[in-house]
């Protein structure tokens, strides 16, 4: 079975100090060896709600396909308390987006956001370092 590289982003504008660590824990439990970049405080994009976001990128390798990964991300969002009606109120308890799968962009619009661009550089450097360390 082929192993896939996945880069994703976590975001929260509500109880971020609880929701981001809880989502991280669930992601690590499900996907195993996950590497996270630094947390970033960002301003909302295209929202009336001006609550700041905490965003964080991460990556992992898996044998799962995109549909299975996205399904698990939705399960984790639900476990963290995300509800359908929150979207209309611009409450983001947790949002988890798969950004790239085997270096192919999934969320093109999000990839242009400055914090994603910065986070992607950091994640790619972490992947490079991790690959180098695994060769030693």
JSON list of C-alpha atoms in Angstrom, two decimals:
[
{"chain": "A", "resi": 1, "resn": "UNK", "atom": "CA", "xyz": [0.00, 0.00, 0.00]},
{"chain": "A", "resi": 2, "resn": "UNK", "atom": "CA", "xyz": [1.34, 3.45, -0.91]},
{"chain": "A", "resi": 3, "resn": "UNK", "atom": "CA", "xyz": [2.12, 5.87, 1.86]},
{"chain": "A", "resi": 4, "resn": "UNK", "atom": "CA", "xyz": [0.81, 9.40, 1.29]},
{"chain": "A", "resi": 5, "resn": "UNK", "atom": "CA", "xyz": [2.08, 12.70, 2.68]},
{"chain": "A", "resi": 6, "resn": "UNK", "atom": "CA", "xyz": [-0.67, 14.96, 4.02]},
{"chain": "A", "resi": 7, "resn": "UNK", "atom": "CA", "xyz": [-0.42, 18.62, 5.00]},
{"chain": "A", "resi": 8, "resn": "UNK", "atom": "CA", "xyz": [-3.36, 20.09, 6.89]},
{"chain": "A", "resi": 9, "resn": "UNK", "atom": "CA", "xyz": [-4.40, 23.18, 8.81]},
{"chain": "A", "resi": 10, "resn": "UNK", "atom": "CA", "xyz": [-6.22, 23.58, 12.12]},
{"chain": "A", "resi": 11, "resn": "UNK", "atom": "CA", "xyz": [-8.11, 26.77, 12.88]},
{"chain": "A", "resi": 12, "resn": "UNK", "atom": "CA", "xyz": [-10.27, 28.06, 15.71]},
{"chain": "A", "resi": 13, "resn": "UNK", "atom": "CA", "xyz": [-11.76, 31.42, 16.73]},
{"chain": "A", "resi": 14, "resn": "UNK", "atom": "CA", "xyz": [-13.64, 30.11, 19.79]},
{"chain": "A", "resi": 15, "resn": "UNK", "atom": "CA", "xyz": [-12.01, 28.66, 22.91]},
{"chain": "A", "resi": 16, "resn": "UNK", "atom": "CA", "xyz": [-8.88, 28.13, 20.82]},
{"chain": "A", "resi": 17, "resn": "UNK", "atom": "CA", "xyz": [-6.70, 27.39, 23.84]},
{"chain": "A", "resi": 18, "resn": "UNK", "atom": "CA", "xyz": [-8.85, 24.30, 24.47]},
{"chain": "A", "resi": 19, "resn": "UNK", "atom": "CA", "xyz": [-10.00, 23.34, 20.97]},
{"chain": "A", "resi": 20, "resn": "UNK", "atom": "CA", "xyz": [-6.64, 23.38, 19.16]},
{"chain": "A", "resi": 21, "resn": "UNK", "atom": "CA", "xyz": [-4.84, 21.12, 21.70]},
{"chain": "A", "resi": 22, "resn": "UNK", "atom": "CA", "xyz": [-7.84, 18.76, 21.85]},
{"chain": "A", "resi": 23, "resn": "UNK", "atom": "CA", "xyz": [-7.97, 18.48, 18.05]},
{"chain": "A", "resi": 24, "resn": "UNK", "atom": "CA", "xyz": [-4.19, 17.92, 17.95]},
{"chain": "A", "resi": 25, "resn": "UNK", "atom": "CA", "xyz": [-4.52, 15.09, 20.47]},
{"chain": "A", "resi": 26, "resn": "UNK", "atom": "CA", "xyz": [-7.29, 13.41, 18.43]},
{"chain": "A", "resi": 27, "resn": "UNK", "atom": "CA", "xyz": [-5.34, 13.78, 15.18]},
{"chain": "A", "resi": 28, "resn": "UNK", "atom": "CA", "xyz": [-2.24, 12.26, 16.78]},
{"chain": "A", "resi": 29, "resn": "UNK", "atom": "CA", "xyz": [-4.28, 9.39, 18.23]},
{"chain": "A", "resi": 30, "resn": "UNK", "atom": "CA", "xyz": [-5.81, 8.57, 14.86]},
{"chain": "A", "resi": 31, "resn": "UNK", "atom": "CA", "xyz": [-2.96, 9.23, 12.42]},
{"chain": "A", "resi": 32, "resn": "UNK", "atom": "CA", "xyz": [0.03, 8.42, 14.62]},
{"chain": "A", "resi": 33, "resn": "UNK", "atom": "CA", "xyz": [3.26, 10.28, 13.95]},
{"chain": "A", "resi": 34, "resn": "UNK", "atom": "CA", "xyz": [2.10, 13.86, 13.30]},
{"chain": "A", "resi": 35, "resn": "UNK", "atom": "CA", "xyz": [4.41, 16.87, 13.12]},
{"chain": "A", "resi": 36, "resn": "UNK", "atom": "CA", "xyz": [2.96, 20.31, 13.88]},
{"chain": "A", "resi": 37, "resn": "UNK", "atom": "CA", "xyz": [4.27, 23.72, 12.97]},
{"chain": "A", "resi": 38, "resn": "UNK", "atom": "CA", "xyz": [4.02, 26.70, 15.28]},
{"chain": "A", "resi": 39, "resn": "UNK", "atom": "CA", "xyz": [0.67, 28.18, 16.28]},
{"chain": "A", "resi": 40, "resn": "UNK", "atom": "CA", "xyz": [-0.16, 31.46, 14.58]},
{"chain": "A", "resi": 41, "resn": "UNK", "atom": "CA", "xyz": [-2.61, 34.15, 15.65]},
{"chain": "A", "resi": 42, "resn": "UNK", "atom": "CA", "xyz": [-4.40, 35.49, 12.58]},
{"chain": "A", "resi": 43, "resn": "UNK", "atom": "CA", "xyz": [-7.19, 37.87, 11.77]},
{"chain": "A", "resi": 44, "resn": "UNK", "atom": "CA", "xyz": [-10.36, 36.52, 10.16]},
{"chain": "A", "resi": 45, "resn": "UNK", "atom": "CA", "xyz": [-10.59, 36.48, 6.38]},
{"chain": "A", "resi": 46, "resn": "UNK", "atom": "CA", "xyz": [-13.98, 37.26, 4.78]},
{"chain": "A", "resi": 47, "resn": "UNK", "atom": "CA", "xyz": [-15.88, 37.12, 8.09]},
{"chain": "A", "resi": 48, "resn": "UNK", "atom": "CA", "xyz": [-17.94, 39.72, 9.96]},
{"chain": "A", "resi": 49, "resn": "UNK", "atom": "CA", "xyz": [-16.94, 38.11, 13.27]},
{"chain": "A", "resi": 50, "resn": "UNK", "atom": "CA", "xyz": [-13.66, 39.80, 14.17]},
{"chain": "A", "resi": 51, "resn": "UNK", "atom": "CA", "xyz": [-12.56, 37.19, 16.72]},
{"chain": "A", "resi": 52, "resn": "UNK", "atom": "CA", "xyz": [-8.94, 36.28, 16.07]},
{"chain": "A", "resi": 53, "resn": "UNK", "atom": "CA", "xyz": [-8.01, 32.77, 14.98]},
{"chain": "A", "resi": 54, "resn": "UNK", "atom": "CA", "xyz": [-5.35, 30.42, 16.17]},
{"chain": "A", "resi": 55, "resn": "UNK", "atom": "CA", "xyz": [-4.10, 28.45, 13.17]},
{"chain": "A", "resi": 56, "resn": "UNK", "atom": "CA", "xyz": [-1.57, 25.65, 12.98]},
{"chain": "A", "resi": 57, "resn": "UNK", "atom": "CA", "xyz": [-0.32, 23.51, 10.12]},
{"chain": "A", "resi": 58, "resn": "UNK", "atom": "CA", "xyz": [0.78, 19.92, 10.44]},
{"chain": "A", "resi": 59, "resn": "UNK", "atom": "CA", "xyz": [1.73, 16.89, 8.40]},
{"chain": "A", "resi": 60, "resn": "UNK", "atom": "CA", "xyz": [1.63, 13.14, 8.63]},
{"chain": "A", "resi": 61, "resn": "UNK", "atom": "CA", "xyz": [2.04, 10.10, 6.41]},
{"chain": "A", "resi": 62, "resn": "UNK", "atom": "CA", "xyz": [-0.74, 7.56, 5.97]},
{"chain": "A", "resi": 63, "resn": "UNK", "atom": "CA", "xyz": [-1.96, 4.74, 3.76]},
{"chain": "A", "resi": 64, "resn": "UNK", "atom": "CA", "xyz": [-5.47, 6.22, 3.81]},
{"chain": "A", "resi": 65, "resn": "UNK", "atom": "CA", "xyz": [-7.06, 7.91, 0.82]},
{"chain": "A", "resi": 66, "resn": "UNK", "atom": "CA", "xyz": [-8.34, 11.52, 0.76]},
{"chain": "A", "resi": 67, "resn": "UNK", "atom": "CA", "xyz": [-11.99, 10.57, 1.43]},
{"chain": "A", "resi": 68, "resn": "UNK", "atom": "CA", "xyz": [-11.04, 8.62, 4.56]},
{"chain": "A", "resi": 69, "resn": "UNK", "atom": "CA", "xyz": [-8.81, 11.42, 5.82]},
{"chain": "A", "resi": 70, "resn": "UNK", "atom": "CA", "xyz": [-11.50, 14.07, 5.31]},
{"chain": "A", "resi": 71, "resn": "UNK", "atom": "CA", "xyz": [-14.08, 11.83, 6.97]},
{"chain": "A", "resi": 72, "resn": "UNK", "atom": "CA", "xyz": [-11.86, 11.48, 10.03]},
{"chain": "A", "resi": 73, "resn": "UNK", "atom": "CA", "xyz": [-11.22, 15.24, 10.09]},
{"chain": "A", "resi": 74, "resn": "UNK", "atom": "CA", "xyz": [-15.02, 15.78, 10.11]},
{"chain": "A", "resi": 75, "resn": "UNK", "atom": "CA", "xyz": [-15.36, 13.27, 12.96]},
{"chain": "A", "resi": 76, "resn": "UNK", "atom": "CA", "xyz": [-12.69, 15.12, 14.94]},
{"chain": "A", "resi": 77, "resn": "UNK", "atom": "CA", "xyz": [-14.40, 18.46, 14.28]},
{"chain": "A", "resi": 78, "resn": "UNK", "atom": "CA", "xyz": [-17.67, 17.00, 15.55]},
{"chain": "A", "resi": 79, "resn": "UNK", "atom": "CA", "xyz": [-15.94, 15.55, 18.65]},
{"chain": "A", "resi": 80, "resn": "UNK", "atom": "CA", "xyz": [-14.48, 19.02, 19.33]},
{"chain": "A", "resi": 81, "resn": "UNK", "atom": "CA", "xyz": [-18.00, 20.47, 19.33]},
{"chain": "A", "resi": 82, "resn": "UNK", "atom": "CA", "xyz": [-18.35, 21.86, 15.83]},
{"chain": "A", "resi": 83, "resn": "UNK", "atom": "CA", "xyz": [-22.01, 22.20, 14.87]},
{"chain": "A", "resi": 84, "resn": "UNK", "atom": "CA", "xyz": [-23.62, 23.05, 11.53]},
{"chain": "A", "resi": 85, "resn": "UNK", "atom": "CA", "xyz": [-25.39, 26.14, 12.89]},
{"chain": "A", "resi": 86, "resn": "UNK", "atom": "CA", "xyz": [-22.08, 27.62, 14.09]},
{"chain": "A", "resi": 87, "resn": "UNK", "atom": "CA", "xyz": [-21.09, 28.42, 10.51]},
{"chain": "A", "resi": 88, "resn": "UNK", "atom": "CA", "xyz": [-23.88, 30.98, 10.04]},
{"chain": "A", "resi": 89, "resn": "UNK", "atom": "CA", "xyz": [-22.79, 32.68, 13.27]},
{"chain": "A", "resi": 90, "resn": "UNK", "atom": "CA", "xyz": [-19.13, 32.56, 12.16]},
{"chain": "A", "resi": 91, "resn": "UNK", "atom": "CA", "xyz": [-18.21, 30.51, 15.23]},
{"chain": "A", "resi": 92, "resn": "UNK", "atom": "CA", "xyz": [-15.32, 28.23, 14.39]},
{"chain": "A", "resi": 93, "resn": "UNK", "atom": "CA", "xyz": [-14.72, 25.90, 17.33]},
{"chain": "A", "resi": 94, "resn": "UNK", "atom": "CA", "xyz": [-12.41, 23.90, 15.12]},
{"chain": "A", "resi": 95, "resn": "UNK", "atom": "CA", "xyz": [-11.82, 23.67, 11.38]},
{"chain": "A", "resi": 96, "resn": "UNK", "atom": "CA", "xyz": [-9.49, 21.06, 9.91]},
{"chain": "A", "resi": 97, "resn": "UNK", "atom": "CA", "xyz": [-8.63, 21.27, 6.23]},
{"chain": "A", "resi": 98, "resn": "UNK", "atom": "CA", "xyz": [-6.48, 18.94, 4.19]},
{"chain": "A", "resi": 99, "resn": "UNK", "atom": "CA", "xyz": [-4.34, 21.39, 2.18]},
{"chain": "A", "resi": 100, "resn": "UNK", "atom": "CA", "xyz": [-2.12, 19.03, 0.19]},
{"chain": "A", "resi": 101, "resn": "UNK", "atom": "CA", "xyz": [-2.02, 15.31, -0.54]},
{"chain": "A", "resi": 102, "resn": "UNK", "atom": "CA", "xyz": [1.23, 13.92, -1.98]},
{"chain": "A", "resi": 103, "resn": "UNK", "atom": "CA", "xyz": [2.33, 17.50, -2.72]},
{"chain": "A", "resi": 104, "resn": "UNK", "atom": "CA", "xyz": [-0.81, 18.16, -4.79]},
{"chain": "A", "resi": 105, "resn": "UNK", "atom": "CA", "xyz": [-2.85, 21.18, -3.62]},
{"chain": "A", "resi": 106, "resn": "UNK", "atom": "CA", "xyz": [-6.35, 20.39, -2.35]},
{"chain": "A", "resi": 107, "resn": "UNK", "atom": "CA", "xyz": [-7.51, 23.79, -1.05]},
{"chain": "A", "resi": 108, "resn": "UNK", "atom": "CA", "xyz": [-6.25, 26.24, -3.68]},
{"chain": "A", "resi": 109, "resn": "UNK", "atom": "CA", "xyz": [-7.98, 29.32, -2.23]},
{"chain": "A", "resi": 110, "resn": "UNK", "atom": "CA", "xyz": [-6.61, 28.71, 1.26]},
{"chain": "A", "resi": 111, "resn": "UNK", "atom": "CA", "xyz": [-3.09, 28.14, -0.08]},
{"chain": "A", "resi": 112, "resn": "UNK", "atom": "CA", "xyz": [-2.95, 31.84, -1.01]},
{"chain": "A", "resi": 113, "resn": "UNK", "atom": "CA", "xyz": [-3.60, 33.02, 2.56]},
{"chain": "A", "resi": 114, "resn": "UNK", "atom": "CA", "xyz": [-0.41, 34.57, 4.01]},
{"chain": "A", "resi": 115, "resn": "UNK", "atom": "CA", "xyz": [-0.44, 32.45, 7.19]},
{"chain": "A", "resi": 116, "resn": "UNK", "atom": "CA", "xyz": [-0.82, 29.28, 5.07]},
{"chain": "A", "resi": 117, "resn": "UNK", "atom": "CA", "xyz": [2.06, 30.34, 2.81]},
{"chain": "A", "resi": 118, "resn": "UNK", "atom": "CA", "xyz": [4.25, 30.97, 5.87]},
{"chain": "A", "resi": 119, "resn": "UNK", "atom": "CA", "xyz": [3.11, 27.74, 7.54]},
{"chain": "A", "resi": 120, "resn": "UNK", "atom": "CA", "xyz": [3.74, 25.70, 4.38]},
{"chain": "A", "resi": 121, "resn": "UNK", "atom": "CA", "xyz": [7.36, 26.91, 4.27]},
{"chain": "A", "resi": 122, "resn": "UNK", "atom": "CA", "xyz": [7.82, 25.84, 7.88]},
{"chain": "A", "resi": 123, "resn": "UNK", "atom": "CA", "xyz": [6.15, 22.44, 7.32]},
{"chain": "A", "resi": 124, "resn": "UNK", "atom": "CA", "xyz": [8.22, 21.73, 4.21]},
{"chain": "A", "resi": 125, "resn": "UNK", "atom": "CA", "xyz": [11.39, 22.49, 6.18]},
{"chain": "A", "resi": 126, "resn": "UNK", "atom": "CA", "xyz": [10.22, 20.18, 9.00]},
{"chain": "A", "resi": 127, "resn": "UNK", "atom": "CA", "xyz": [9.52, 17.42, 6.45]},
{"chain": "A", "resi": 128, "resn": "UNK", "atom": "CA", "xyz": [12.98, 17.92, 4.96]},
{"chain": "A", "resi": 129, "resn": "UNK", "atom": "CA", "xyz": [14.64, 17.74, 8.39]},
{"chain": "A", "resi": 130, "resn": "UNK", "atom": "CA", "xyz": [12.60, 14.71, 9.40]},
{"chain": "A", "resi": 131, "resn": "UNK", "atom": "CA", "xyz": [13.52, 12.91, 6.16]},
{"chain": "A", "resi": 132, "resn": "UNK", "atom": "CA", "xyz": [17.19, 13.75, 6.73]},
{"chain": "A", "resi": 133, "resn": "UNK", "atom": "CA", "xyz": [17.10, 12.48, 10.34]},
{"chain": "A", "resi": 134, "resn": "UNK", "atom": "CA", "xyz": [15.41, 9.23, 9.27]},
{"chain": "A", "resi": 135, "resn": "UNK", "atom": "CA", "xyz": [18.30, 8.54, 6.88]},
{"chain": "A", "resi": 136, "resn": "UNK", "atom": "CA", "xyz": [20.92, 8.69, 9.64]}
]
